[in-house]
Amino acid sequence: MAGTVATVGVTVVVVATGAAFGLVLGAVLHVQRLADTADAAALAAADTASGAVSGIPCDAASAVAAAAGARVQECDVDGLVATITVAGAYGGVPFDVRSRAGPPTS
């Protein structure tokens, strides 16, 4: 009987640890996807600001973010430099990621 209780206890701990690890890994992957989305949105805004692509920089950033299932929370274009903050949520927990794109500084 004691062996059965110990086995059940160990099994519960292993399953709970695995589930917690899965949730944390999912959140990390989601934040990485948001970072990639923020990078792409900032590049789209910077390309639009430079005239390489026609349109409005923040609209271009919003279109890229929406295509990835995120939303632009903040869009700041200063000359040819675009700073974009993209927001999303995983499991009800909100995440914000910021990215900057533009010509290199000297």
PDB file of N, CA and C in Angstrom:
ATOM      1  N   MET A   1       0.814  -1.193   0.000  1.00  0.00           N
ATOM      2  CA  MET A   1       0.000   0.000   0.000  1.00  0.00           C
ATOM      3  C   MET A   1       0.864   1.267   0.000  1.00  0.00           C
ATOM      4  N   ALA A   2       1.923   1.278   0.794  1.00  0.00           N
ATOM      5  CA  ALA A   2       2.789   2.461   0.868  1.00  0.00           C
ATOM      6  C   ALA A   2       3.477   2.718  -0.469  1.00  0.00           C
ATOM      7  N   GLY A   3       3.812   1.648  -1.180  1.00  0.00           N
ATOM      8  CA  GLY A   3       4.448   1.802  -2.486  1.00  0.00           C
ATOM      9  C   GLY A   3       3.507   2.426  -3.503  1.00  0.00           C
ATOM     10  N   THR A   4       2.219   2.077  -3.419  1.00  0.00           N
ATOM     11  CA  THR A   4       1.227   2.641  -4.332  1.00  0.00           C
ATOM     12  C   THR A   4       1.045   4.130  -4.088  1.00  0.00           C
ATOM     13  N   VAL A   5       0.979   4.524  -2.824  1.00  0.00           N
ATOM     14  CA  VAL A   5       0.824   5.943  -2.473  1.00  0.00           C
ATOM     15  C   VAL A   5       2.046   6.734  -2.939  1.00  0.00           C
ATOM     16  N   ALA A   6       3.219   6.196  -2.761  1.00  0.00           N
ATOM     17  CA  ALA A   6       4.436   6.878  -3.192  1.00  0.00           C
ATOM     18  C   ALA A   6       4.470   7.021  -4.712  1.00  0.00           C
ATOM     19  N   THR A   7       4.055   5.963  -5.414  1.00  0.00           N
ATOM     20  CA  THR A   7       4.031   6.006  -6.874  1.00  0.00           C
ATOM     21  C   THR A   7       3.053   7.055  -7.373  1.00  0.00           C
ATOM     22  N   VAL A   8       1.875   7.100  -6.775  1.00  0.00           N
ATOM     23  CA  VAL A   8       0.877   8.108  -7.155  1.00  0.00           C
ATOM     24  C   VAL A   8       1.411   9.505  -6.866  1.00  0.00           C
ATOM     25  N   GLY A   9       2.038   9.693  -5.723  1.00  0.00           N
ATOM     26  CA  GLY A   9       2.596  10.996  -5.361  1.00  0.00           C
ATOM     27  C   GLY A   9       3.671  11.460  -6.328  1.00  0.00           C
ATOM     28  N   VAL A  10       4.563  10.565  -6.678  1.00  0.00           N
ATOM     29  CA  VAL A  10       5.633  10.904  -7.628  1.00  0.00           C
ATOM     30  C   VAL A  10       5.042  11.215  -8.992  1.00  0.00           C
ATOM     31  N   THR A  11       4.049  10.452  -9.416  1.00  0.00           N
ATOM     32  CA  THR A  11       3.400  10.679 -10.707  1.00  0.00           C
ATOM     33  C   THR A  11       2.731  12.046 -10.746  1.00  0.00           C
ATOM     34  N   VAL A  12       2.039  12.412  -9.688  1.00  0.00           N
ATOM     35  CA  VAL A  12       1.383  13.722  -9.625  1.00  0.00           C
ATOM     36  C   VAL A  12       2.414  14.845  -9.703  1.00  0.00           C
ATOM     37  N   VAL A  13       3.518  14.712  -8.999  1.00  0.00           N
ATOM     38  CA  VAL A  13       4.560  15.741  -9.025  1.00  0.00           C
ATOM     39  C   VAL A  13       5.179  15.855 -10.422  1.00  0.00           C
ATOM     40  N   VAL A  14       5.431  14.740 -11.062  1.00  0.00           N
ATOM     41  CA  VAL A  14       6.028  14.759 -12.402  1.00  0.00           C
ATOM     42  C   VAL A  14       5.070  15.395 -13.404  1.00  0.00           C
ATOM     43  N   VAL A  15       3.793  15.045 -13.341  1.00  0.00           N
ATOM     44  CA  VAL A  15       2.813  15.611 -14.267  1.00  0.00           C
ATOM     45  C   VAL A  15       2.647  17.110 -14.021  1.00  0.00           C
ATOM     46  N   ALA A  16       2.570  17.530 -12.771  1.00  0.00           N
ATOM     47  CA  ALA A  16       2.424  18.961 -12.456  1.00  0.00           C
ATOM     48  C   ALA A  16       3.646  19.747 -12.905  1.00  0.00           C
ATOM     49  N   THR A  17       4.825  19.201 -12.707  1.00  0.00           N
ATOM     50  CA  THR A  17       6.050  19.874 -13.142  1.00  0.00           C
ATOM     51  C   THR A  17       6.091  19.980 -14.664  1.00  0.00           C
ATOM     52  N   GLY A  18       5.700  18.929 -15.339  1.00  0.00           N
ATOM     53  CA  GLY A  18       5.657  18.961 -16.804  1.00  0.00           C
ATOM     54  C   GLY A  18       4.663  19.980 -17.326  1.00  0.00           C
ATOM     55  N   ALA A  19       3.497  20.074 -16.692  1.00  0.00           N
ATOM     56  CA  ALA A  19       2.491  21.049 -17.110  1.00  0.00           C
ATOM     57  C   ALA A  19       2.991  22.471 -16.888  1.00  0.00           C
ATOM     58  N   ALA A  20       3.614  22.722 -15.745  1.00  0.00           N
ATOM     59  CA  ALA A  20       4.156  24.056 -15.461  1.00  0.00           C
ATOM     60  C   ALA A  20       5.256  24.408 -16.465  1.00  0.00           C
ATOM     61  N   PHE A  21       6.115  23.469 -16.772  1.00  0.00           N
ATOM     62  CA  PHE A  21       7.175  23.695 -17.747  1.00  0.00           C
ATOM     63  C   PHE A  21       6.583  24.011 -19.116  1.00  0.00           C
ATOM     64  N   GLY A  22       5.524  23.305 -19.489  1.00  0.00           N
ATOM     65  CA  GLY A  22       4.861  23.550 -20.765  1.00  0.00           C
ATOM     66  C   GLY A  22       4.273  24.949 -20.846  1.00  0.00           C
ATOM     67  N   LEU A  23       3.682  25.424 -19.761  1.00  0.00           N
ATOM     68  CA  LEU A  23       3.118  26.775 -19.742  1.00  0.00           C
ATOM     69  C   LEU A  23       4.206  27.839 -19.872  1.00  0.00           C
ATOM     70  N   VAL A  24       5.287  27.657 -19.151  1.00  0.00           N
ATOM     71  CA  VAL A  24       6.394  28.623 -19.218  1.00  0.00           C
ATOM     72  C   VAL A  24       7.021  28.613 -20.609  1.00  0.00           C
ATOM     73  N   LEU A  25       7.228  27.445 -21.177  1.00  0.00           N
ATOM     74  CA  LEU A  25       7.797  27.352 -22.512  1.00  0.00           C
ATOM     75  C   LEU A  25       6.875  28.003 -23.545  1.00  0.00           C
ATOM     76  N   GLY A  26       5.574  27.803 -23.399  1.00  0.00           N
ATOM     77  CA  GLY A  26       4.619  28.443 -24.303  1.00  0.00           C
ATOM     78  C   GLY A  26       4.700  29.952 -24.233  1.00  0.00           C
ATOM     79  N   ALA A  27       4.829  30.488 -23.012  1.00  0.00           N
ATOM     80  CA  ALA A  27       4.936  31.942 -22.846  1.00  0.00           C
ATOM     81  C   ALA A  27       6.229  32.471 -23.467  1.00  0.00           C
ATOM     82  N   VAL A  28       7.315  31.759 -23.289  1.00  0.00           N
ATOM     83  CA  VAL A  28       8.596  32.183 -23.865  1.00  0.00           C
ATOM     84  C   VAL A  28       8.517  32.191 -25.395  1.00  0.00           C
ATOM     85  N   LEU A  29       7.921  31.168 -25.964  1.00  0.00           N
ATOM     86  CA  LEU A  29       7.782  31.115 -27.422  1.00  0.00           C
ATOM     87  C   LEU A  29       6.873  32.231 -27.931  1.00  0.00           C
ATOM     88  N   HIS A  30       5.818  32.532 -27.184  1.00  0.00           N
ATOM     89  CA  HIS A  30       4.915  33.609 -27.589  1.00  0.00           C
ATOM     90  C   HIS A  30       5.627  34.965 -27.574  1.00  0.00           C
ATOM     91  N   VAL A  31       6.410  35.217 -26.553  1.00  0.00           N
ATOM     92  CA  VAL A  31       7.148  36.482 -26.473  1.00  0.00           C
ATOM     93  C   VAL A  31       8.162  36.578 -27.605  1.00  0.00           C
ATOM     94  N   GLN A  32       8.791  35.467 -27.972  1.00  0.00           N
ATOM     95  CA  GLN A  32       9.740  35.488 -29.086  1.00  0.00           C
ATOM     96  C   GLN A  32       9.021  35.798 -30.396  1.00  0.00           C
ATOM     97  N   ARG A  33       7.820  35.238 -30.576  1.00  0.00           N
ATOM     98  CA  ARG A  33       7.033  35.555 -31.771  1.00  0.00           C
ATOM     99  C   ARG A  33       6.653  37.032 -31.790  1.00  0.00           C
ATOM    100  N   LEU A  34       6.302  37.567 -30.625  1.00  0.00           N
ATOM    101  CA  LEU A  34       5.990  38.998 -30.546  1.00  0.00           C
ATOM    102  C   LEU A  34       7.211  39.842 -30.891  1.00  0.00           C
ATOM    103  N   ALA A  35       8.387  39.423 -30.434  1.00  0.00           N
ATOM    104  CA  ALA A  35       9.615  40.163 -30.752  1.00  0.00           C
ATOM    105  C   ALA A  35       9.877  40.145 -32.253  1.00  0.00           C
ATOM    106  N   ASP A  36       9.659  38.996 -32.887  1.00  0.00           N
ATOM    107  CA  ASP A  36       9.824  38.914 -34.340  1.00  0.00           C
ATOM    108  C   ASP A  36       8.823  39.813 -35.054  1.00  0.00           C
ATOM    109  N   THR A  37       7.588  39.842 -34.542  1.00  0.00           N
ATOM    110  CA  THR A  37       6.554  40.697 -35.122  1.00  0.00           C
ATOM    111  C   THR A  37       6.920  42.169 -34.967  1.00  0.00           C
ATOM    112  N   ALA A  38       7.427  42.541 -33.793  1.00  0.00           N
ATOM    113  CA  ALA A  38       7.825  43.930 -33.558  1.00  0.00           C
ATOM    114  C   ALA A  38       8.962  44.327 -34.500  1.00  0.00           C
ATOM    115  N   ASP A  39       9.916  43.435 -34.710  1.00  0.00           N
ATOM    116  CA  ASP A  39      11.014  43.713 -35.639  1.00  0.00           C
ATOM    117  C   ASP A  39      10.488  43.945 -37.057  1.00  0.00           C
ATOM    118  N   ALA A  40       9.596  43.064 -37.500  1.00  0.00           N
ATOM    119  CA  ALA A  40       9.053  43.184 -38.851  1.00  0.00           C
ATOM    120  C   ALA A  40       8.213  44.461 -38.990  1.00  0.00           C
ATOM    121  N   ALA A  41       7.443  44.790 -37.968  1.00  0.00           N
ATOM    122  CA  ALA A  41       6.616  45.999 -38.016  1.00  0.00           C
ATOM    123  C   ALA A  41       7.488  47.251 -38.036  1.00  0.00           C
ATOM    124  N   ALA A  42       8.560  47.256 -37.252  1.00  0.00           N
ATOM    125  CA  ALA A  42       9.466  48.405 -37.242  1.00  0.00           C
ATOM    126  C   ALA A  42      10.171  48.558 -38.590  1.00  0.00           C
ATOM    127  N   LEU A  43      10.566  47.452 -39.182  1.00  0.00           N
ATOM    128  CA  LEU A  43      11.191  47.514 -40.502  1.00  0.00           C
ATOM    129  C   LEU A  43      10.215  48.033 -41.555  1.00  0.00           C
ATOM    130  N   ALA A  44       8.962  47.593 -41.471  1.00  0.00           N
ATOM    131  CA  ALA A  44       7.950  48.074 -42.430  1.00  0.00           C
ATOM    132  C   ALA A  44       7.730  49.570 -42.277  1.00  0.00           C
ATOM    133  N   ALA A  45       7.664  50.038 -41.042  1.00  0.00           N
ATOM    134  CA  ALA A  45       7.475  51.471 -40.796  1.00  0.00           C
ATOM    135  C   ALA A  45       8.682  52.267 -41.276  1.00  0.00           C
ATOM    136  N   ALA A  46       9.887  51.770 -41.012  1.00  0.00           N
ATOM    137  CA  ALA A  46      11.099  52.473 -41.439  1.00  0.00           C
ATOM    138  C   ALA A  46      11.207  52.510 -42.957  1.00  0.00           C
ATOM    139  N   ASP A  47      10.858  51.402 -43.617  1.00  0.00           N
ATOM    140  CA  ASP A  47      10.872  51.382 -45.084  1.00  0.00           C
ATOM    141  C   ASP A  47       9.888  52.393 -45.650  1.00  0.00           C
ATOM    142  N   THR A  48       8.724  52.491 -45.025  1.00  0.00           N
ATOM    143  CA  THR A  48       7.716  53.440 -45.481  1.00  0.00           C
ATOM    144  C   THR A  48       8.168  54.878 -45.216  1.00  0.00           C
ATOM    145  N   ALA A  49       8.777  55.107 -44.061  1.00  0.00           N
ATOM    146  CA  ALA A  49       9.269  56.453 -43.733  1.00  0.00           C
ATOM    147  C   ALA A  49      10.378  56.886 -44.686  1.00  0.00           C
ATOM    148  N   SER A  50      11.186  55.952 -45.154  1.00  0.00           N
ATOM    149  CA  SER A  50      12.290  56.293 -46.052  1.00  0.00           C
ATOM    150  C   SER A  50      11.834  56.513 -47.488  1.00  0.00           C
ATOM    151  N   GLY A  51      10.605  56.108 -47.785  1.00  0.00           N
ATOM    152  CA  GLY A  51      10.099  56.244 -49.141  1.00  0.00           C
ATOM    153  C   GLY A  51      10.332  55.014 -49.995  1.00  0.00           C
ATOM    154  N   ALA A  52      10.952  53.990 -49.436  1.00  0.00           N
ATOM    155  CA  ALA A  52      11.180  52.757 -50.183  1.00  0.00           C
ATOM    156  C   ALA A  52       9.861  52.055 -50.502  1.00  0.00           C
ATOM    157  N   VAL A  53       8.872  52.286 -49.639  1.00  0.00           N
ATOM    158  CA  VAL A  53       7.533  51.727 -49.828  1.00  0.00           C
ATOM    159  C   VAL A  53       6.557  52.875 -49.635  1.00  0.00           C
ATOM    160  N   SER A  54       5.521  52.938 -50.458  1.00  0.00           N
ATOM    161  CA  SER A  54       4.568  54.034 -50.314  1.00  0.00           C
ATOM    162  C   SER A  54       3.582  53.736 -49.188  1.00  0.00           C
ATOM    163  N   GLY A  55       3.075  54.784 -48.577  1.00  0.00           N
ATOM    164  CA  GLY A  55       2.079  54.623 -47.527  1.00  0.00           C
ATOM    165  C   GLY A  55       2.442  55.413 -46.284  1.00  0.00           C
ATOM    166  N   ILE A  56       1.713  55.113 -45.230  1.00  0.00           N
ATOM    167  CA  ILE A  56       1.914  55.767 -43.933  1.00  0.00           C
ATOM    168  C   ILE A  56       2.645  54.778 -43.022  1.00  0.00           C
ATOM    169  N   PRO A  57       3.757  55.187 -42.405  1.00  0.00           N
ATOM    170  CA  PRO A  57       4.578  54.253 -41.624  1.00  0.00           C
ATOM    171  C   PRO A  57       3.814  53.469 -40.555  1.00  0.00           C
ATOM    172  N   CYS A  58       3.018  54.149 -39.757  1.00  0.00           N
ATOM    173  CA  CYS A  58       2.321  53.447 -38.671  1.00  0.00           C
ATOM    174  C   CYS A  58       1.242  52.513 -39.203  1.00  0.00           C
ATOM    175  N   ASP A  59       0.656  52.852 -40.345  1.00  0.00           N
ATOM    176  CA  ASP A  59      -0.315  51.948 -40.966  1.00  0.00           C
ATOM    177  C   ASP A  59       0.372  50.684 -41.471  1.00  0.00           C
ATOM    178  N   ALA A  60       1.564  50.844 -42.022  1.00  0.00           N
ATOM    179  CA  ALA A  60       2.329  49.679 -42.486  1.00  0.00           C
ATOM    180  C   ALA A  60       2.693  48.779 -41.307  1.00  0.00           C
ATOM    181  N   ALA A  61       3.107  49.383 -40.200  1.00  0.00           N
ATOM    182  CA  ALA A  61       3.446  48.609 -39.003  1.00  0.00           C
ATOM    183  C   ALA A  61       2.220  47.877 -38.470  1.00  0.00           C
ATOM    184  N   SER A  62       1.086  48.552 -38.451  1.00  0.00           N
ATOM    185  CA  SER A  62      -0.147  47.926 -37.960  1.00  0.00           C
ATOM    186  C   SER A  62      -0.568  46.762 -38.836  1.00  0.00           C
ATOM    187  N   ALA A  63      -0.402  46.890 -40.147  1.00  0.00           N
ATOM    188  CA  ALA A  63      -0.761  45.812 -41.058  1.00  0.00           C
ATOM    189  C   ALA A  63       0.109  44.577 -40.821  1.00  0.00           C
ATOM    190  N   VAL A  64       1.401  44.794 -40.615  1.00  0.00           N
ATOM    191  CA  VAL A  64       2.314  43.676 -40.354  1.00  0.00           C
ATOM    192  C   VAL A  64       1.962  43.009 -39.033  1.00  0.00           C
ATOM    193  N   ALA A  65       1.711  43.811 -37.999  1.00  0.00           N
ATOM    194  CA  ALA A  65       1.370  43.251 -36.693  1.00  0.00           C
ATOM    195  C   ALA A  65       0.055  42.486 -36.747  1.00  0.00           C
ATOM    196  N   ALA A  66      -0.940  43.035 -37.437  1.00  0.00           N
ATOM    197  CA  ALA A  66      -2.233  42.366 -37.531  1.00  0.00           C
ATOM    198  C   ALA A  66      -2.107  41.036 -38.271  1.00  0.00           C
ATOM    199  N   ALA A  67      -1.253  40.985 -39.279  1.00  0.00           N
ATOM    200  CA  ALA A  67      -1.053  39.734 -40.020  1.00  0.00           C
ATOM    201  C   ALA A  67      -0.465  38.648 -39.123  1.00  0.00           C
ATOM    202  N   ALA A  68       0.249  39.052 -38.085  1.00  0.00           N
ATOM    203  CA  ALA A  68       0.845  38.094 -37.156  1.00  0.00           C
ATOM    204  C   ALA A  68      -0.032  37.863 -35.933  1.00  0.00           C
ATOM    205  N   GLY A  69      -1.206  38.485 -35.899  1.00  0.00           N
ATOM    206  CA  GLY A  69      -2.116  38.286 -34.776  1.00  0.00           C
ATOM    207  C   GLY A  69      -1.808  39.142 -33.569  1.00  0.00           C
ATOM    208  N   ALA A  70      -1.099  40.241 -33.766  1.00  0.00           N
ATOM    209  CA  ALA A  70      -0.767  41.151 -32.669  1.00  0.00           C
ATOM    210  C   ALA A  70      -1.308  42.532 -33.011  1.00  0.00           C
ATOM    211  N   ARG A  71      -1.060  43.485 -32.139  1.00  0.00           N
ATOM    212  CA  ARG A  71      -1.492  44.852 -32.419  1.00  0.00           C
ATOM    213  C   ARG A  71      -0.382  45.821 -32.027  1.00  0.00           C
ATOM    214  N   VAL A  72      -0.319  46.928 -32.770  1.00  0.00           N
ATOM    215  CA  VAL A  72       0.654  47.968 -32.452  1.00  0.00           C
ATOM    216  C   VAL A  72       0.083  48.798 -31.314  1.00  0.00           C
ATOM    217  N   GLN A  73       0.817  48.838 -30.226  1.00  0.00           N
ATOM    218  CA  GLN A  73       0.392  49.617 -29.071  1.00  0.00           C
ATOM    219  C   GLN A  73       0.929  51.041 -29.152  1.00  0.00           C
ATOM    220  N   GLU A  74       2.131  51.173 -29.699  1.00  0.00           N
ATOM    221  CA  GLU A  74       2.758  52.491 -29.814  1.00  0.00           C
ATOM    222  C   GLU A  74       3.573  52.538 -31.092  1.00  0.00           C
ATOM    223  N   CYS A  75       3.472  53.647 -31.802  1.00  0.00           N
ATOM    224  CA  CYS A  75       4.223  53.833 -33.039  1.00  0.00           C
ATOM    225  C   CYS A  75       4.814  55.235 -33.015  1.00  0.00           C
ATOM    226  N   ASP A  76       6.133  55.300 -33.072  1.00  0.00           N
ATOM    227  CA  ASP A  76       6.817  56.584 -33.067  1.00  0.00           C
ATOM    228  C   ASP A  76       7.802  56.603 -34.234  1.00  0.00           C
ATOM    229  N   VAL A  77       7.601  57.551 -35.142  1.00  0.00           N
ATOM    230  CA  VAL A  77       8.499  57.692 -36.291  1.00  0.00           C
ATOM    231  C   VAL A  77       9.166  59.054 -36.186  1.00  0.00           C
ATOM    232  N   ASP A  78      10.500  59.028 -36.087  1.00  0.00           N
ATOM    233  CA  ASP A  78      11.288  60.254 -35.981  1.00  0.00           C
ATOM    234  C   ASP A  78      12.255  60.265 -37.156  1.00  0.00           C
ATOM    235  N   GLY A  79      11.905  61.009 -38.188  1.00  0.00           N
ATOM    236  CA  GLY A  79      12.721  61.012 -39.402  1.00  0.00           C
ATOM    237  C   GLY A  79      12.625  59.663 -40.080  1.00  0.00           C
ATOM    238  N   LEU A  80      13.756  58.975 -40.180  1.00  0.00           N
ATOM    239  CA  LEU A  80      13.781  57.658 -40.808  1.00  0.00           C
ATOM    240  C   LEU A  80      13.804  56.516 -39.798  1.00  0.00           C
ATOM    241  N   VAL A  81      13.712  56.853 -38.513  1.00  0.00           N
ATOM    242  CA  VAL A  81      13.780  55.845 -37.450  1.00  0.00           C
ATOM    243  C   VAL A  81      12.379  55.573 -36.916  1.00  0.00           C
ATOM    244  N   ALA A  82      12.002  54.305 -36.904  1.00  0.00           N
ATOM    245  CA  ALA A  82      10.696  53.894 -36.395  1.00  0.00           C
ATOM    246  C   ALA A  82      10.884  53.061 -35.129  1.00  0.00           C
ATOM    247  N   THR A  83      10.156  53.420 -34.088  1.00  0.00           N
ATOM    248  CA  THR A  83      10.137  52.647 -32.850  1.00  0.00           C
ATOM    249  C   THR A  83       8.716  52.153 -32.660  1.00  0.00           C
ATOM    250  N   ILE A  84       8.556  50.844 -32.595  1.00  0.00           N
ATOM    251  CA  ILE A  84       7.245  50.220 -32.552  1.00  0.00           C
ATOM    252  C   ILE A  84       7.140  49.353 -31.301  1.00  0.00           C
ATOM    253  N   THR A  85       6.015  49.463 -30.608  1.00  0.00           N
ATOM    254  CA  THR A  85       5.710  48.571 -29.496  1.00  0.00           C
ATOM    255  C   THR A  85       4.521  47.714 -29.910  1.00  0.00           C
ATOM    256  N   VAL A  86       4.706  46.414 -29.847  1.00  0.00           N
ATOM    257  CA  VAL A  86       3.671  45.453 -30.223  1.00  0.00           C
ATOM    258  C   VAL A  86       3.164  44.772 -28.960  1.00  0.00           C
ATOM    259  N   ALA A  87       1.851  44.613 -28.866  1.00  0.00           N
ATOM    260  CA  ALA A  87       1.240  44.004 -27.689  1.00  0.00           C
ATOM    261  C   ALA A  87       0.522  42.720 -28.066  1.00  0.00           C
ATOM    262  N   GLY A  88       0.538  41.803 -27.141  1.00  0.00           N
ATOM    263  CA  GLY A  88      -0.180  40.545 -27.288  1.00  0.00           C
ATOM    264  C   GLY A  88      -0.350  39.923 -25.920  1.00  0.00           C
ATOM    265  N   ALA A  89      -1.059  38.817 -25.851  1.00  0.00           N
ATOM    266  CA  ALA A  89      -1.288  38.154 -24.567  1.00  0.00           C
ATOM    267  C   ALA A  89      -1.148  36.648 -24.744  1.00  0.00           C
ATOM    268  N   TYR A  90      -0.721  35.997 -23.691  1.00  0.00           N
ATOM    269  CA  TYR A  90      -0.635  34.545 -23.666  1.00  0.00           C
ATOM    270  C   TYR A  90      -1.262  34.073 -22.365  1.00  0.00           C
ATOM    271  N   GLY A  91      -2.319  33.312 -22.475  1.00  0.00           N
ATOM    272  CA  GLY A  91      -2.987  32.820 -21.266  1.00  0.00           C
ATOM    273  C   GLY A  91      -3.543  33.937 -20.406  1.00  0.00           C
ATOM    274  N   GLY A  92      -3.934  35.034 -21.027  1.00  0.00           N
ATOM    275  CA  GLY A  92      -4.472  36.155 -20.270  1.00  0.00           C
ATOM    276  C   GLY A  92      -3.415  37.079 -19.693  1.00  0.00           C
ATOM    277  N   VAL A  93      -2.152  36.767 -19.896  1.00  0.00           N
ATOM    278  CA  VAL A  93      -1.058  37.603 -19.390  1.00  0.00           C
ATOM    279  C   VAL A  93      -0.582  38.492 -20.542  1.00  0.00           C
ATOM    280  N   PRO A  94      -0.674  39.827 -20.377  1.00  0.00           N
ATOM    281  CA  PRO A  94      -0.263  40.719 -21.469  1.00  0.00           C
ATOM    282  C   PRO A  94       1.260  40.836 -21.561  1.00  0.00           C
ATOM    283  N   PHE A  95       1.727  40.947 -22.797  1.00  0.00           N
ATOM    284  CA  PHE A  95       3.150  41.148 -23.069  1.00  0.00           C
ATOM    285  C   PHE A  95       3.301  42.293 -24.058  1.00  0.00           C
ATOM    286  N   ASP A  96       4.329  43.107 -23.884  1.00  0.00           N
ATOM    287  CA  ASP A  96       4.673  44.192 -24.800  1.00  0.00           C
ATOM    288  C   ASP A  96       6.130  44.015 -25.222  1.00  0.00           C
ATOM    289  N   VAL A  97       6.374  44.210 -26.511  1.00  0.00           N
ATOM    290  CA  VAL A  97       7.740  44.116 -27.027  1.00  0.00           C
ATOM    291  C   VAL A  97       7.996  45.333 -27.903  1.00  0.00           C
ATOM    292  N   ARG A  98       9.156  45.961 -27.742  1.00  0.00           N
ATOM    293  CA  ARG A  98       9.510  47.159 -28.495  1.00  0.00           C
ATOM    294  C   ARG A  98      10.668  46.853 -29.431  1.00  0.00           C
ATOM    295  N   SER A  99      10.607  47.461 -30.617  1.00  0.00           N
ATOM    296  CA  SER A  99      11.673  47.296 -31.594  1.00  0.00           C
ATOM    297  C   SER A  99      11.918  48.615 -32.297  1.00  0.00           C
ATOM    298  N   ARG A 100      13.130  48.815 -32.749  1.00  0.00           N
ATOM    299  CA  ARG A 100      13.524  50.050 -33.428  1.00  0.00           C
ATOM    300  C   ARG A 100      14.209  49.678 -34.732  1.00  0.00           C
ATOM    301  N   ALA A 101      13.889  50.418 -35.790  1.00  0.00           N
ATOM    302  CA  ALA A 101      14.524  50.187 -37.088  1.00  0.00           C
ATOM    303  C   ALA A 101      14.776  51.513 -37.781  1.00  0.00           C
ATOM    304  N   GLY A 102      15.829  51.566 -38.531  1.00  0.00           N
ATOM    305  CA  GLY A 102      16.185  52.764 -39.272  1.00  0.00           C
ATOM    306  C   GLY A 102      17.623  52.670 -39.735  1.00  0.00           C
ATOM    307  N   PRO A 103      18.122  53.734 -40.327  1.00  0.00           N
ATOM    308  CA  PRO A 103      19.514  53.696 -40.781  1.00  0.00           C
ATOM    309  C   PRO A 103      20.475  53.625 -39.597  1.00  0.00           C
ATOM    310  N   PRO A 104      21.659  53.121 -39.824  1.00  0.00           N
ATOM    311  CA  PRO A 104      22.619  53.022 -38.730  1.00  0.00           C
ATOM    312  C   PRO A 104      23.049  54.411 -38.237  1.00  0.00           C
ATOM    313  N   THR A 105      23.319  54.481 -36.946  1.00  0.00           N
ATOM    314  CA  THR A 105      23.803  55.748 -36.388  1.00  0.00           C
ATOM    315  C   THR A 105      25.316  55.825 -36.565  1.00  0.00           C
ATOM    316  N   SER A 106      25.818  57.048 -36.749  1.00  0.00           N
ATOM    317  CA  SER A 106      27.257  57.176 -36.950  1.00  0.00           C
ATOM    318  C   SER A 106      27.959  57.519 -35.681  1.00  0.00           C
TER     319      SER A 106
END
